Short mmCIF file of C-alpha atoms in Angstrom, two decimals:
data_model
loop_
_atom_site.label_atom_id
_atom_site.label_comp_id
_atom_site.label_asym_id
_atom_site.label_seq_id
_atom_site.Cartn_x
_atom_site.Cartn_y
_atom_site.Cartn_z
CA UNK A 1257 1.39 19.40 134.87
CA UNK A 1258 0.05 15.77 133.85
CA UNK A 1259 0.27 14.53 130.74
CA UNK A 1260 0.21 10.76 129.05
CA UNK A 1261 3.96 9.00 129.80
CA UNK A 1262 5.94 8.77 126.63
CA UNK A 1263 9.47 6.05 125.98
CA UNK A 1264 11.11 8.44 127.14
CA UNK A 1265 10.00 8.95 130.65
CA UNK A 1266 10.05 5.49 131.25
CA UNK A 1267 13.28 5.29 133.43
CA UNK A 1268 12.11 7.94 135.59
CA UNK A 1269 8.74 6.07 135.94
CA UNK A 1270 11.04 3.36 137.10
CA UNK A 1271 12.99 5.37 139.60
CA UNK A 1272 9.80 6.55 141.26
CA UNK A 1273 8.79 2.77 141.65
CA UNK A 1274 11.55 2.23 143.04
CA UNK A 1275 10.64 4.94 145.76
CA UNK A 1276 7.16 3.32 145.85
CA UNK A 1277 8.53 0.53 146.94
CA UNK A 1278 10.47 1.79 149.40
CA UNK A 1279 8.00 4.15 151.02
CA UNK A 1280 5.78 0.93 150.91
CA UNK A 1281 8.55 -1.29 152.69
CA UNK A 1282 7.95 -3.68 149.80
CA UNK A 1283 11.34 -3.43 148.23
CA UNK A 1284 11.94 -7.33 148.77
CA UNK A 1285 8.74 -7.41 146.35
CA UNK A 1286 10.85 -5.04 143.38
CA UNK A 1287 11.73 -6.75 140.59
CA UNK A 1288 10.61 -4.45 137.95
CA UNK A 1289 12.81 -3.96 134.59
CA UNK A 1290 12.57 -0.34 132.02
CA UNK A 1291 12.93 -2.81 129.15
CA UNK A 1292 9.80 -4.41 130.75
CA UNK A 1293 7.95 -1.16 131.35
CA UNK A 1294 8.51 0.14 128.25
CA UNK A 1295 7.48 -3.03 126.57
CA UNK A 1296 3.96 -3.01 128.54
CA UNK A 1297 3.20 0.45 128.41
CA UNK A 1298 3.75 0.87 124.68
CA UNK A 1299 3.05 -2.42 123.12
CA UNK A 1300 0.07 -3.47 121.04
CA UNK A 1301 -2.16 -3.60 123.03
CA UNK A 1302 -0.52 -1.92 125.99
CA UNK A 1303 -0.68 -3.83 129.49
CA UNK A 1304 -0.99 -0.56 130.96
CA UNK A 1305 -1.26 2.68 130.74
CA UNK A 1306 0.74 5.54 132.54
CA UNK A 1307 0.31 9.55 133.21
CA UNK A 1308 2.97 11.66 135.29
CA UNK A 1309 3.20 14.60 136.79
CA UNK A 1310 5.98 17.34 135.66
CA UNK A 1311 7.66 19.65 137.58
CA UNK A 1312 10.18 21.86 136.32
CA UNK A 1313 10.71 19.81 133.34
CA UNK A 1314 11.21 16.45 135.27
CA UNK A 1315 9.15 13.76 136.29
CA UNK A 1316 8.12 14.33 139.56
CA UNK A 1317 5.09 11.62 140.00
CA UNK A 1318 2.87 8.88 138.07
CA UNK A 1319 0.00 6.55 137.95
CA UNK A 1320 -0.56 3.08 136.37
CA UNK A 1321 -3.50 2.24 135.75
CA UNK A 1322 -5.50 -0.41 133.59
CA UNK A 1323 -9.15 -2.03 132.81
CA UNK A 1324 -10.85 -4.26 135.55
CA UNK A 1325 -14.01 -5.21 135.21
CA UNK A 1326 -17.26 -5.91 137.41
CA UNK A 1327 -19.92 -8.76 136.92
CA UNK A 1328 -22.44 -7.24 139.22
CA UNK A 1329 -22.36 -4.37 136.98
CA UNK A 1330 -21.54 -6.16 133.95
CA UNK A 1331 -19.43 -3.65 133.00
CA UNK A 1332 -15.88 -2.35 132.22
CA UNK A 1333 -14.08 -0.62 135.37
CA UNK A 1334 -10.73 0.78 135.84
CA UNK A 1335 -7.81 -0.14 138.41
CA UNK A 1336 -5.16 2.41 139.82
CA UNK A 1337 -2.55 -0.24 140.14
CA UNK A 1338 0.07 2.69 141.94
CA UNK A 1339 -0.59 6.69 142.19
CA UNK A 1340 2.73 8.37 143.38
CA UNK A 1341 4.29 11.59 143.99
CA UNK A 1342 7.96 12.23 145.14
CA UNK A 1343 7.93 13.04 148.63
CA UNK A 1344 9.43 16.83 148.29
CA UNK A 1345 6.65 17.52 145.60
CA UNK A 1346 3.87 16.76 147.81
CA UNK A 1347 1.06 19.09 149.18
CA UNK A 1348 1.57 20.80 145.32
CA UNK A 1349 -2.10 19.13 144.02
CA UNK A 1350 0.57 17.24 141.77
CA UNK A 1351 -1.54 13.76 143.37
CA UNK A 1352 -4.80 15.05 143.09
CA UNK A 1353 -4.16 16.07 139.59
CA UNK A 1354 -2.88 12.60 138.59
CA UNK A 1355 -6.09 10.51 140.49
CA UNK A 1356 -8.08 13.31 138.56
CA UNK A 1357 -7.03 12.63 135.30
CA UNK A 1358 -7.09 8.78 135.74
CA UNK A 1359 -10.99 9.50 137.28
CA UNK A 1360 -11.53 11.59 133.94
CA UNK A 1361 -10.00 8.76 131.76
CA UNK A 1362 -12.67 6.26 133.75
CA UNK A 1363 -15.66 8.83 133.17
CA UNK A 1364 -14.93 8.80 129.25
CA UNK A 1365 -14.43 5.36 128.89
CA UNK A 1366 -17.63 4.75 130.90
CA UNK A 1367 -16.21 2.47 133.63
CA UNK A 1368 -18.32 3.44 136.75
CA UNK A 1369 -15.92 3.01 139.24
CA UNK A 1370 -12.30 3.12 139.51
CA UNK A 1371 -10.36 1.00 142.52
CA UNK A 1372 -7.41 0.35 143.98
CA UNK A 1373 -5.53 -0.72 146.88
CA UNK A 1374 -3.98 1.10 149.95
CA UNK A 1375 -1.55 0.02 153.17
CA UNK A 1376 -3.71 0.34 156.17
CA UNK A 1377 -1.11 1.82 157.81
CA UNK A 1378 -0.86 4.77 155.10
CA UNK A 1379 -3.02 7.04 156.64
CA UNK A 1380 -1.64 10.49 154.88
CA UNK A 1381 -2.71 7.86 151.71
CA UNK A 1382 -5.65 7.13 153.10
CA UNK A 1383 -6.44 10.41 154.65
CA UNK A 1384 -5.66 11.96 151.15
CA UNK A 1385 -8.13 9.73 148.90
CA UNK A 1386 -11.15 10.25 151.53
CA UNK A 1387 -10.54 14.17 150.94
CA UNK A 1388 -11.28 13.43 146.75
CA UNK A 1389 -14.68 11.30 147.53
CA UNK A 1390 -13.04 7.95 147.87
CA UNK A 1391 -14.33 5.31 150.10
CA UNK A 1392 -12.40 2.48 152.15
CA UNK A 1393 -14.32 -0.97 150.89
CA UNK A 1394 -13.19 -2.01 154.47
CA UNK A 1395 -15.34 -6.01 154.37
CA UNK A 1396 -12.57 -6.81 151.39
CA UNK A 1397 -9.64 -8.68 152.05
CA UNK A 1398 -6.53 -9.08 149.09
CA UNK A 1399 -6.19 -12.81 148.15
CA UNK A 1400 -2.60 -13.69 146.55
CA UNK A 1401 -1.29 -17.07 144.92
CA UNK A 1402 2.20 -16.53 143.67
CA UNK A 1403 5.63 -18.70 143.53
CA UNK A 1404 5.42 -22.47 144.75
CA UNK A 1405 1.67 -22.64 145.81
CA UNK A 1406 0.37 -20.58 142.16
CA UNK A 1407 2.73 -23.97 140.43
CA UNK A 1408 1.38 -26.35 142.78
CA UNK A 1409 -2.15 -25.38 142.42
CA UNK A 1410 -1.58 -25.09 138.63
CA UNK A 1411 -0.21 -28.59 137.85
CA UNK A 1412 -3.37 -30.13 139.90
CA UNK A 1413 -5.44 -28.47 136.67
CA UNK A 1414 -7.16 -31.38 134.33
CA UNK A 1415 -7.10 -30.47 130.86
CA UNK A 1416 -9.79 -28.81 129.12
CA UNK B 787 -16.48 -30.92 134.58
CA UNK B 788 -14.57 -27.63 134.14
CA UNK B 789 -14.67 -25.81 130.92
CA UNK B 790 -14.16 -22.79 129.35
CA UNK B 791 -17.64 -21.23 128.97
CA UNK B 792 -19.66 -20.56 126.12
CA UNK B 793 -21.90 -18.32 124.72
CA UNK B 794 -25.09 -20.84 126.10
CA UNK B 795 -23.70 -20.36 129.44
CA UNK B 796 -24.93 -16.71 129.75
CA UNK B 797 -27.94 -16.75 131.79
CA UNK B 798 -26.76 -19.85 133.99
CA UNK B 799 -24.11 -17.68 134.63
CA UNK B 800 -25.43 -14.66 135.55
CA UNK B 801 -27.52 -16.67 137.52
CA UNK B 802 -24.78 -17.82 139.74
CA UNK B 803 -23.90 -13.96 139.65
CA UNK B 804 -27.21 -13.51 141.49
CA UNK B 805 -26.28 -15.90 143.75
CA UNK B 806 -23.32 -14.98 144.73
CA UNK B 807 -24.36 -11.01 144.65
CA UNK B 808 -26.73 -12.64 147.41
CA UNK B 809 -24.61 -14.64 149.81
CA UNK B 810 -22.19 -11.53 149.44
CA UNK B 811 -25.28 -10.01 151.52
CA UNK B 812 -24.47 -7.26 148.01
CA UNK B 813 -27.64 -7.51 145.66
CA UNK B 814 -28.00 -3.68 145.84
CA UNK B 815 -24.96 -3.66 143.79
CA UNK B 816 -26.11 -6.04 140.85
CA UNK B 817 -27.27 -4.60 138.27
CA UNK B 818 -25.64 -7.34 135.55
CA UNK B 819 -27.53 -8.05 132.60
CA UNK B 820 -26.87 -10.95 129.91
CA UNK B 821 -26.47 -9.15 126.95
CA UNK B 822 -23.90 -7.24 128.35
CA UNK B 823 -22.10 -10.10 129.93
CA UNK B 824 -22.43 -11.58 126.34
CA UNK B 825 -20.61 -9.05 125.01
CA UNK B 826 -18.12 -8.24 127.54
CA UNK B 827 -17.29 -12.34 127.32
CA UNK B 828 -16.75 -12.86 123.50
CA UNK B 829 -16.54 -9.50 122.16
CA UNK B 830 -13.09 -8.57 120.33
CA UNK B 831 -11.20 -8.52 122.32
CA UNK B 832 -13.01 -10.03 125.36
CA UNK B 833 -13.38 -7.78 128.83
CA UNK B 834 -13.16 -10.92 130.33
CA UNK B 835 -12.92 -14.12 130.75
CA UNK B 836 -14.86 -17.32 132.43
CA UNK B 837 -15.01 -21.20 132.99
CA UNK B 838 -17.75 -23.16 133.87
CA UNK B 839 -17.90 -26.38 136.38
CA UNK B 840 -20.72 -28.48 135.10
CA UNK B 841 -22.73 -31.61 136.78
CA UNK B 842 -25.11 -33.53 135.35
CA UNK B 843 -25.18 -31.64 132.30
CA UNK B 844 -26.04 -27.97 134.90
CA UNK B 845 -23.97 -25.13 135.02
CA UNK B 846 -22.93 -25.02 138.55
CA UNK B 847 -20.37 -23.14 138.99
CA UNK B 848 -18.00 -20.13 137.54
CA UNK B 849 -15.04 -18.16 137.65
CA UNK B 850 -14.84 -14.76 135.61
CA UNK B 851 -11.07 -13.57 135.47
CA UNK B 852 -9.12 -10.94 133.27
CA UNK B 853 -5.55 -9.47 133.35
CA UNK B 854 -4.31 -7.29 135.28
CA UNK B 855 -0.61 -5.82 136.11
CA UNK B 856 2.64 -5.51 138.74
CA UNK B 857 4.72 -2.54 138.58
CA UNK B 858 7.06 -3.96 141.05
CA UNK B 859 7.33 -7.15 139.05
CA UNK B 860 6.43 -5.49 135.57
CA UNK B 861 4.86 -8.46 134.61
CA UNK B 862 0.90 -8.83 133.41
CA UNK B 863 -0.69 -11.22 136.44
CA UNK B 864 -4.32 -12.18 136.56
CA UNK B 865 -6.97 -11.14 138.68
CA UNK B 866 -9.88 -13.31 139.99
CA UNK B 867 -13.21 -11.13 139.69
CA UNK B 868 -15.45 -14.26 141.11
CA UNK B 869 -15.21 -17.86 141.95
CA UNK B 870 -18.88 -19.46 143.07
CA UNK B 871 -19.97 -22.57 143.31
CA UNK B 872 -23.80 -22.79 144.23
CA UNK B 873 -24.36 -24.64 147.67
CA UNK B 874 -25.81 -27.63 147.16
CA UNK B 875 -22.62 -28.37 144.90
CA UNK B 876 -19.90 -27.38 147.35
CA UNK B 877 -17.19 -30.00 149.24
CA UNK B 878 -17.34 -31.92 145.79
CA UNK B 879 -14.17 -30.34 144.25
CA UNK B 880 -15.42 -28.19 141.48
CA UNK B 881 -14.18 -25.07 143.78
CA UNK B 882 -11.09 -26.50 143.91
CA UNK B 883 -11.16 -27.18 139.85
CA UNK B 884 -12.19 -23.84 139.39
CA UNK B 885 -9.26 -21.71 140.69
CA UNK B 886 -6.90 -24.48 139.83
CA UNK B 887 -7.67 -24.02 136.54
CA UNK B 888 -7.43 -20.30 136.59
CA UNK B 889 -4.01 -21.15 137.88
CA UNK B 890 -2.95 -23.02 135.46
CA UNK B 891 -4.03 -20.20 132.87
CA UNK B 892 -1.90 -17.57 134.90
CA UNK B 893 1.27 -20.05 134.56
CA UNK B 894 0.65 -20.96 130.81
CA UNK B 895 0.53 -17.18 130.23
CA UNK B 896 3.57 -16.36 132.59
CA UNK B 897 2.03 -14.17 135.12
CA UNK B 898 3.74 -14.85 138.60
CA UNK B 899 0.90 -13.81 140.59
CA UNK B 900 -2.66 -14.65 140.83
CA UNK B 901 -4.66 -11.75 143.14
CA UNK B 902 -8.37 -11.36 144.04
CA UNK B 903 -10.21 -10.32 146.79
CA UNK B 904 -12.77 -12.09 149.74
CA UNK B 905 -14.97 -10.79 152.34
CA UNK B 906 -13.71 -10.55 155.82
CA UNK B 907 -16.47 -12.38 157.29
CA UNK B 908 -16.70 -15.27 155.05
CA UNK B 909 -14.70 -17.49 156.43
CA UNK B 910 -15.34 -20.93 154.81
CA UNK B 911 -14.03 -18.94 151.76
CA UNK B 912 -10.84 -17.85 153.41
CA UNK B 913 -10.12 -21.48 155.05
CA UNK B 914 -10.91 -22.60 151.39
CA UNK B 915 -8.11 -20.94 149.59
CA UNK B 916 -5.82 -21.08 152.82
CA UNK B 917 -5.92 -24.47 151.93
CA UNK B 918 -5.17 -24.30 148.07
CA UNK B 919 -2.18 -22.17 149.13
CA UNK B 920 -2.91 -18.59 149.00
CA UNK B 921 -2.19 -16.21 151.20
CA UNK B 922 -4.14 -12.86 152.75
CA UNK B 923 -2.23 -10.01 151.92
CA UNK B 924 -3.52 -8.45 155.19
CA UNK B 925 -2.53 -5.08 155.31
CA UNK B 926 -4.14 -3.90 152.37
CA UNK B 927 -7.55 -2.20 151.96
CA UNK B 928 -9.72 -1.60 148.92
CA UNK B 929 -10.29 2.02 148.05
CA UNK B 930 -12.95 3.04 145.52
CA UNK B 931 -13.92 5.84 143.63
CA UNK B 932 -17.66 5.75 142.10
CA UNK B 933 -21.02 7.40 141.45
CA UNK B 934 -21.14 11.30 142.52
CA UNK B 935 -17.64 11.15 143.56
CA UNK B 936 -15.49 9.75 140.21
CA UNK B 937 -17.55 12.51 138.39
CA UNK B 938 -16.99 15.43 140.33
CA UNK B 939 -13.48 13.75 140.45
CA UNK B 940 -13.11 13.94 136.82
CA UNK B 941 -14.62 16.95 136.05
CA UNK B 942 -11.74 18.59 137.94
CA UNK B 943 -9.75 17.16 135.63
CA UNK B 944 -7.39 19.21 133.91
CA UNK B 945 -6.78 18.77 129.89
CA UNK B 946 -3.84 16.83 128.61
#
């Protein structure tokens, strides 16, 4: 079952990050708080928004997601910032039933297209999202300033 | 000159859209109009965000950002939709100004990380912000959902 996250399924959206990270050999990257999450997902206006996936009363999966935008199409989109499901819940639909729901939420707020980003080396990921109609925008490469070279960069700004 | 733009700067902008939609080799995808980028600009609360880089009194330049958000860091960052600078105008900094000034928006509003994305191909690009510090976060790949697909997505969506 997938239903909009609530407070109190915030530390079990954490733990599954946490596994996210993992899986994704990122956990160097994991700095993430639940006082933070829960701050961002329920604030005015929310940073986010989440859905998970139930199983047997506990939270078994999730998906972040939030507005992007497009100025070719001068129009709203939406961005699946992480879609995850617990590894011994897999093969259940529990993942297609979460991008599903996030693709519904797009469709009603009439953002015509919905991205996100994938390891290239995920191919059960990959493999999974080509089976629900997605396409690999394979030309694009991520761009990242962060740390010492985001400051640097910054303090060159003139005012305005 | 780099400034935050105003609602004059509509149709230069989404002239330099045009552009860019056409050295992206991507003008099948634009389909931007000016009343929309009007709104999405300095509606309540705005979709988006842009600066200008003027010369001479001309609009030559842009860079459209919004917010966007890190699980693993749960903190908001900011995400680059488009940085152009027409050609005749390029190698005279206002690139340069540009993203340094979206920088120096993501550190004022404490978001550690600064993402967007380039074509593979377009190398002076990459060299470009190789240079200003940033980094290719080479393993991942953009997926999208749009069109026929996110509907019949969507419409398999279940209730909640």
């Amino acid at each position: 079952m997938v239903r909009a996250a609530r407070p109190a399924d915030v530390e079990a959206i954490l733990g599954l990050i946490r596994e996210l990270a993992q899986y994704e050999r990122l956990e160097h990257q994991m700095h993430a708080s639940a006082a933070d999450l829960h701050a961002h997902l329920f604030g005015t206006p929310p940073a986010c928004e989440a859905l998970v996936a139930e199983a047997a009363g506990r939270v078994v999966g999730y998906a972040v997601f939030l507005g992007a935008y497009s100025t070719f199409l001068t129009r709203p989109t939406l961005y699946l910032e992480d879609l995850y499901v617990t590894p011994q819940m897999r093969g259940t639909g529990l993942g297609k039933a979460l991008l599903a729901q996030v693709a519904a939420v797009a469709v009603q707020r009439r953002c015509p297209r919905l991205d996100w980003t994938v390891l290239e080396w995920n191919r059960p990921a990959i493999d999974f999202y080509r089976r629900l109609g997605a396409e690999l925008a394979d030309p694009w490469r991520l761009c990242r300033l962060d740390g010492d070279a985001l400051a640097r960069l910054a303090a060159g700004a003139g005012t305005i």
